[in-house]
Short mmCIF file of C-alpha atoms in Angstrom, two decimals:
data_model
loop_
_atom_site.label_atom_id
_atom_site.label_comp_id
_atom_site.label_asym_id
_atom_site.label_seq_id
_atom_site.Cartn_x
_atom_site.Cartn_y
_atom_site.Cartn_z
CA UNK A 1 24.67 -68.31 60.62
CA UNK A 2 21.65 -67.00 62.78
CA UNK A 3 18.08 -68.35 61.66
CA UNK A 4 16.04 -65.56 59.97
CA UNK A 5 13.07 -64.62 62.06
CA UNK A 6 10.31 -63.58 59.79
CA UNK A 7 8.18 -62.42 62.79
CA UNK A 8 10.74 -59.64 63.69
CA UNK A 9 9.92 -56.09 63.58
CA UNK A 10 11.18 -54.48 60.43
CA UNK A 11 14.34 -52.24 60.60
CA UNK A 12 13.40 -48.41 60.75
CA UNK A 13 14.10 -46.39 57.72
CA UNK A 14 16.93 -43.83 58.19
CA UNK A 15 15.62 -40.12 58.38
CA UNK A 16 12.06 -41.15 58.56
CA UNK A 17 10.06 -40.65 61.87
CA UNK A 18 8.27 -43.54 63.36
CA UNK A 19 4.54 -43.19 62.60
CA UNK A 20 1.94 -43.83 65.54
CA UNK A 21 -0.61 -45.26 63.08
CA UNK A 22 -0.27 -49.26 62.15
CA UNK A 23 -1.25 -48.18 58.47
CA UNK A 24 -2.02 -45.18 56.07
CA UNK A 25 0.17 -42.42 54.84
CA UNK A 26 3.48 -41.21 56.47
CA UNK A 27 4.33 -37.67 55.37
CA UNK A 28 8.05 -37.11 54.68
CA UNK A 29 8.35 -33.49 54.52
CA UNK A 30 11.38 -31.79 53.18
CA UNK A 31 11.77 -27.82 53.34
CA UNK A 32 11.28 -26.16 50.24
CA UNK A 33 13.36 -23.10 49.81
CA UNK A 34 11.84 -21.91 46.65
CA UNK A 35 9.91 -23.20 43.66
CA UNK A 36 6.60 -24.46 45.17
CA UNK A 37 3.09 -23.47 45.11
CA UNK A 38 0.68 -23.24 48.08
CA UNK A 39 -2.61 -25.35 47.47
CA UNK A 40 -5.50 -25.12 49.93
CA UNK A 41 -7.47 -28.37 51.37
CA UNK A 42 -10.41 -26.77 50.02
CA UNK A 43 -9.09 -28.02 46.54
CA UNK A 44 -6.76 -30.92 47.35
CA UNK A 45 -9.50 -32.51 49.30
CA UNK A 46 -12.54 -31.59 47.22
CA UNK A 47 -15.36 -34.07 47.37
CA UNK A 48 -16.85 -33.33 44.03
CA UNK A 49 -13.95 -32.65 41.84
CA UNK A 50 -12.32 -35.48 39.85
CA UNK A 51 -8.68 -36.33 40.51
CA UNK A 52 -7.54 -34.93 36.95
CA UNK A 53 -9.24 -31.61 37.88
CA UNK A 54 -7.62 -31.37 41.23
CA UNK A 55 -4.02 -32.08 39.43
CA UNK A 56 -4.92 -29.54 36.38
CA UNK A 57 -5.73 -26.73 38.89
CA UNK A 58 -2.59 -27.47 40.55
CA UNK A 59 -0.54 -27.30 37.59
CA UNK A 60 -2.20 -24.11 36.63
CA UNK A 61 -1.67 -22.22 39.85
CA UNK A 62 1.94 -23.21 39.65
CA UNK A 63 2.83 -21.68 36.53
CA UNK A 64 3.52 -18.15 35.75
CA UNK A 65 1.20 -15.60 34.22
CA UNK A 66 0.74 -15.48 30.41
CA UNK A 67 1.33 -19.47 30.18
CA UNK A 68 -1.00 -20.89 27.84
CA UNK A 69 -3.45 -23.12 29.46
CA UNK A 70 -5.74 -23.74 26.45
CA UNK A 71 -7.09 -27.32 25.44
CA UNK A 72 -4.40 -27.81 22.69
CA UNK A 73 -1.46 -26.77 25.00
CA UNK A 74 -2.53 -28.84 27.90
CA UNK A 75 -3.02 -31.69 25.86
CA UNK A 76 0.53 -31.87 24.30
CA UNK A 77 1.91 -31.14 28.07
CA UNK A 78 0.02 -34.06 29.53
CA UNK A 79 -0.72 -37.74 28.39
CA UNK A 80 -4.47 -37.33 29.23
CA UNK A 81 -6.60 -36.73 26.20
CA UNK A 82 -8.52 -33.74 24.87
CA UNK A 83 -11.68 -34.77 26.27
CA UNK A 84 -10.57 -35.57 29.60
CA UNK A 85 -8.81 -32.20 29.97
CA UNK A 86 -11.81 -30.47 28.58
CA UNK A 87 -14.07 -31.90 30.85
CA UNK A 88 -11.56 -31.08 33.90
CA UNK A 89 -11.55 -27.57 32.78
CA UNK A 90 -15.26 -27.45 32.79
CA UNK A 91 -15.41 -28.89 36.29
CA UNK A 92 -12.99 -26.34 37.68
CA UNK A 93 -15.39 -23.37 35.81
CA UNK A 94 -18.28 -24.92 37.50
CA UNK A 95 -17.18 -25.10 41.02
CA UNK A 96 -15.56 -21.73 41.14
CA UNK A 97 -11.65 -22.39 40.47
CA UNK A 98 -11.44 -21.25 36.82
CA UNK A 99 -13.10 -18.43 34.65
CA UNK A 100 -12.86 -18.22 30.89
CA UNK A 101 -13.51 -15.07 29.21
CA UNK A 102 -13.59 -14.54 25.50
CA UNK A 103 -11.57 -11.14 24.49
CA UNK A 104 -10.55 -9.45 21.20
CA UNK A 105 -7.20 -8.19 20.82
CA UNK A 106 -6.27 -5.16 18.99
CA UNK A 107 -5.64 -6.75 15.91
CA UNK A 108 -8.83 -8.32 15.70
CA UNK A 109 -8.13 -11.84 16.97
CA UNK A 110 -10.28 -13.65 19.41
CA UNK A 111 -8.49 -15.20 22.73
CA UNK A 112 -9.38 -16.63 25.73
CA UNK A 113 -8.12 -15.09 29.05
CA UNK A 114 -8.19 -17.41 31.82
CA UNK A 115 -8.55 -16.24 35.35
CA UNK A 116 -7.27 -18.93 37.96
CA UNK A 117 -8.95 -18.44 41.39
CA UNK A 118 -6.89 -19.82 44.31
CA UNK A 119 -9.95 -19.61 46.48
CA UNK A 120 -13.37 -20.81 44.90
CA UNK A 121 -15.64 -17.92 43.95
CA UNK A 122 -19.30 -18.41 43.65
CA UNK A 123 -20.65 -19.63 40.12
CA UNK A 124 -22.68 -16.68 39.64
CA UNK A 125 -19.23 -14.27 39.90
CA UNK A 126 -17.25 -16.64 38.00
CA UNK A 127 -19.48 -15.98 34.88
CA UNK A 128 -20.83 -19.84 34.99
CA UNK A 129 -24.42 -20.21 34.52
CA UNK A 130 -26.93 -23.21 33.51
CA UNK A 131 -24.45 -25.78 35.82
CA UNK A 132 -26.24 -27.06 38.86
CA UNK A 133 -24.39 -27.22 42.22
CA UNK A 134 -24.75 -30.66 44.41
CA UNK A 135 -23.80 -31.44 47.89
CA UNK A 136 -21.38 -33.89 49.04
CA UNK A 137 -22.35 -37.27 47.28
CA UNK A 138 -24.14 -35.65 44.41
CA UNK A 139 -20.94 -35.82 42.22
CA UNK A 140 -22.16 -38.16 39.44
CA UNK A 141 -24.80 -35.84 38.90
CA UNK A 142 -22.65 -32.61 39.01
CA UNK A 143 -20.45 -34.56 36.31
CA UNK A 144 -23.44 -35.01 33.98
CA UNK A 145 -24.32 -31.19 34.47
CA UNK A 146 -20.65 -30.30 33.44
CA UNK A 147 -20.51 -32.87 30.67
CA UNK A 148 -24.08 -31.49 29.35
CA UNK A 149 -22.11 -27.96 28.41
CA UNK A 150 -22.06 -26.68 24.91
CA UNK A 151 -19.93 -28.68 22.72
CA UNK A 152 -18.99 -25.69 20.56
CA UNK A 153 -17.00 -24.23 23.41
CA UNK A 154 -14.56 -27.29 23.20
CA UNK A 155 -14.22 -27.10 19.51
CA UNK A 156 -13.56 -23.39 19.83
CA UNK A 157 -11.08 -23.76 22.73
CA UNK A 158 -8.92 -26.05 20.53
CA UNK A 159 -8.81 -23.70 17.52
CA UNK A 160 -8.02 -20.45 19.33
CA UNK A 161 -4.81 -18.84 19.92
CA UNK A 162 -2.94 -19.40 22.94
CA UNK A 163 -4.68 -18.04 25.96
CA UNK A 164 -3.30 -16.12 28.83
CA UNK A 165 -3.63 -17.14 32.32
CA UNK A 166 -4.14 -14.54 35.00
CA UNK A 167 -3.78 -15.27 38.64
CA UNK A 168 -5.76 -12.99 41.02
CA UNK A 169 -4.46 -11.75 44.47
CA UNK A 170 -6.16 -12.83 47.45
CA UNK A 171 -8.27 -9.62 47.65
CA UNK A 172 -9.55 -10.05 43.96
CA UNK A 173 -10.55 -13.62 44.86
CA UNK A 174 -12.62 -12.48 47.92
CA UNK A 175 -14.54 -9.93 45.58
CA UNK A 176 -18.43 -9.92 46.61
CA UNK A 177 -20.86 -11.19 43.61
CA UNK A 178 -22.40 -7.66 43.94
CA UNK A 179 -19.26 -6.00 43.29
CA UNK A 180 -18.48 -7.49 39.81
CA UNK A 181 -18.49 -5.09 37.05
CA UNK A 182 -21.40 -5.69 34.64
CA UNK A 183 -20.48 -7.27 31.28
CA UNK A 184 -19.23 -4.80 28.53
CA UNK A 185 -21.17 -4.78 25.40
CA UNK A 186 -19.52 -5.72 22.07
CA UNK A 187 -18.71 -2.71 19.90
CA UNK A 188 -20.97 -2.52 16.93
CA UNK A 189 -19.89 -4.14 13.66
CA UNK A 190 -18.17 -1.51 11.49
CA UNK A 191 -20.14 -0.91 8.18
CA UNK A 192 -18.69 -3.14 5.24
CA UNK A 193 -18.28 -1.56 1.82
CA UNK A 194 -17.96 -2.94 -1.52
CA UNK A 195 -14.04 -3.50 -0.58
CA UNK A 196 -15.10 -5.86 2.21
CA UNK A 197 -17.52 -7.78 0.11
CA UNK A 198 -14.61 -8.17 -2.77
CA UNK A 199 -12.24 -9.40 0.06
CA UNK A 200 -14.57 -12.10 1.30
CA UNK A 201 -14.98 -13.38 -2.30
CA UNK A 202 -11.49 -13.57 -2.79
CA UNK A 203 -10.68 -15.31 0.61
CA UNK A 204 -13.67 -17.78 0.05
CA UNK A 205 -12.42 -18.50 -3.30
CA UNK A 206 -8.82 -19.42 -2.35
CA UNK A 207 -9.81 -23.25 -1.92
CA UNK A 208 -9.95 -23.07 -5.78
CA UNK A 209 -6.30 -22.64 -5.94
CA UNK A 210 -5.52 -25.05 -2.99
CA UNK A 211 -8.02 -27.25 -1.15
CA UNK A 212 -5.76 -26.61 2.04
CA UNK A 213 -6.69 -23.03 1.93
CA UNK A 214 -10.39 -23.89 2.86
CA UNK A 215 -11.16 -21.28 5.60
CA UNK A 216 -14.23 -21.18 7.85
CA UNK A 217 -16.66 -18.32 7.80
CA UNK A 218 -15.04 -17.12 11.00
CA UNK A 219 -11.61 -16.89 9.68
CA UNK A 220 -12.95 -15.14 6.36
CA UNK A 221 -14.21 -12.49 8.20
CA UNK A 222 -11.48 -12.28 10.42
CA UNK A 223 -8.82 -11.78 7.42
CA UNK A 224 -11.03 -9.69 5.40
CA UNK A 225 -9.81 -6.34 6.92
CA UNK A 226 -6.31 -7.25 6.02
CA UNK A 227 -7.34 -7.83 2.45
CA UNK A 228 -9.20 -4.60 2.42
CA UNK A 229 -5.85 -2.71 3.45
CA UNK A 230 -4.24 -4.49 0.18
CA UNK A 231 -6.72 -2.93 -1.87
CA UNK A 232 -6.63 0.15 -0.38
CA UNK A 233 -3.14 0.55 -1.20
CA UNK A 234 -3.90 -0.09 -4.91
CA UNK A 235 -3.12 -3.79 -5.00
CA UNK A 236 -5.37 -5.91 -7.68
CA UNK A 237 -6.87 -8.97 -6.77
CA UNK A 238 -4.74 -11.05 -8.84
CA UNK A 239 -1.55 -9.79 -6.78
CA UNK A 240 -3.18 -10.65 -3.37
CA UNK A 241 -4.29 -14.07 -4.86
CA UNK A 242 -0.46 -14.61 -6.03
CA UNK A 243 0.77 -13.66 -2.76
CA UNK A 244 -1.39 -15.83 -0.79
CA UNK A 245 -0.94 -19.01 -2.68
CA UNK A 246 2.48 -18.89 -4.00
CA UNK A 247 5.10 -21.10 -2.42
CA UNK A 248 3.06 -22.55 0.23
CA UNK A 249 4.69 -24.76 2.96
CA UNK A 250 4.13 -28.55 2.54
CA UNK A 251 2.66 -29.09 5.79
CA UNK A 252 0.02 -26.49 6.91
CA UNK A 253 -1.67 -27.32 10.14
CA UNK A 254 -3.17 -23.69 10.32
CA UNK A 255 -3.70 -22.09 7.06
CA UNK A 256 -5.47 -18.98 8.47
CA UNK A 257 -2.34 -18.06 10.35
CA UNK A 258 -0.21 -18.53 7.04
CA UNK A 259 -2.35 -16.19 5.44
CA UNK A 260 -2.67 -13.62 8.55
CA UNK A 261 1.28 -13.63 8.58
CA UNK A 262 1.57 -13.26 4.84
CA UNK A 263 -0.94 -10.32 4.61
CA UNK A 264 0.57 -8.50 7.72
CA UNK A 265 4.59 -8.80 6.81
CA UNK A 266 4.09 -8.67 2.97
CA UNK A 267 1.79 -5.38 2.93
CA UNK A 268 3.20 -3.21 0.01
CA UNK A 269 3.61 0.61 0.78
CA UNK A 270 0.82 3.08 -0.43
CA UNK A 271 1.09 4.24 -3.94
CA UNK A 272 2.91 7.64 -4.47
CA UNK A 273 0.88 10.35 -5.44
CA UNK A 274 0.20 10.80 -9.33
CA UNK A 275 1.89 13.80 -10.75
CA UNK A 276 -0.05 16.45 -12.02
CA UNK A 277 -0.14 16.72 -16.09
CA UNK A 278 1.86 19.34 -17.64
CA UNK A 279 -0.12 22.64 -18.91
CA UNK A 280 -1.89 22.40 -22.07
CA UNK A 281 0.28 24.98 -23.50
CA UNK A 282 3.47 23.91 -22.44
CA UNK A 283 5.83 22.58 -25.49
CA UNK A 284 3.41 23.96 -28.07
CA UNK A 285 4.73 25.68 -31.20
CA UNK A 286 3.35 29.02 -31.90
CA UNK A 287 3.76 30.81 -35.35
CA UNK A 288 5.21 34.31 -35.64
CA UNK A 289 2.83 37.20 -35.66
CA UNK A 290 2.48 38.97 -38.96
CA UNK A 291 4.54 42.16 -39.43
CA UNK A 292 4.43 44.64 -42.47
CA UNK A 293 7.60 44.91 -44.50
CA UNK A 294 9.20 48.40 -44.40
CA UNK A 295 10.29 48.12 -48.00
CA UNK A 296 7.60 46.63 -50.12
CA UNK A 297 4.85 46.91 -47.39
CA UNK A 298 4.01 43.36 -47.83
CA UNK A 299 2.67 41.08 -44.76
CA UNK A 300 5.25 38.61 -43.59
CA UNK A 301 5.60 36.45 -40.29
CA UNK A 302 8.51 37.37 -38.35
CA UNK A 303 9.28 37.67 -34.59
CA UNK A 304 10.32 41.43 -35.00
CA UNK A 305 9.45 44.29 -37.37
CA UNK A 306 11.70 44.78 -40.29
CA UNK A 307 12.09 43.56 -44.27
CA UNK A 308 10.61 40.59 -45.64
CA UNK A 309 12.68 38.07 -47.21
CA UNK A 310 12.77 39.28 -50.74
CA UNK A 311 13.64 42.80 -49.76
CA UNK A 312 16.56 41.43 -47.91
CA UNK A 313 17.60 39.51 -50.64
CA UNK A 314 17.54 42.23 -53.04
CA UNK A 315 19.38 44.72 -50.71
CA UNK A 316 22.04 42.38 -50.48
CA UNK A 317 22.53 41.90 -54.03
CA UNK A 318 22.41 45.39 -54.59
CA UNK A 319 25.34 46.06 -52.18
CA UNK A 320 27.16 43.27 -53.59
CA UNK A 321 27.02 44.90 -57.04
CA UNK A 322 28.27 48.14 -55.80
CA UNK A 323 31.18 46.54 -54.01
CA UNK A 324 32.14 44.76 -57.14
CA UNK A 325 32.17 48.20 -59.14
#
């Protein structure tokens, strides 16, 4: 048996070309016929983004449109915690790869629409303000600026409905800051009447029936129009309360969602129109008019003129006597 020489050169791996460099990475490229995403080196080799932010951006670029990319959905998808994912999203937003816009749907629900830019845009055109951009080498200070963003944003991102990701085309990503449309002012709130205040009182008092139905002020005002619709259809407050609190599920992660579903799916039909009451004279018995007797000229009540009862009886008796004779 030959003696093994430890200094001998290792055998080359089949299918892998020999590298000219003694160390470092060697790319083993395979042709991808489909199911791939193109990521620019400006992102993959970014000097200020964290590795979590670069990987998260790659994942967002690879998913189809309308895929939820909010903090809650990403936390369920990846092992990273909520704080790391929220920090990575703020990093991408600060460097122009992400833009999150709060919008209100037709049914009044507040959602976040996420725009993923494959090419970074300026922070001003991306809608990010108050975050300082640093040159290469100032990554620590940039991280502090991103981490100092509003804490309420993280709380709202986790509690909102699933958001939509919109991947703009290359032409949309290259829009200059001057061409960005001005922000649209939110519509003025509708006037609130007594029914709205009545609905707010009912929703705020649901926790008296079940502690799990403790709603935030935002949820109360969001559900109030649905309760007003019940009141407008003739439902009593007791009926609405019974519908919202009866047979609740044992486990409720989102009580506001359960209440919104019941208010929408169990909405009663409008009450039919009340029939008009019958005329006052209908069904009232009126006495016969006064008539004057043709025999004795006595006044009596009868539907038609003729003889009174006594005259008719006397006439019948006389006719009977004549027949007997």
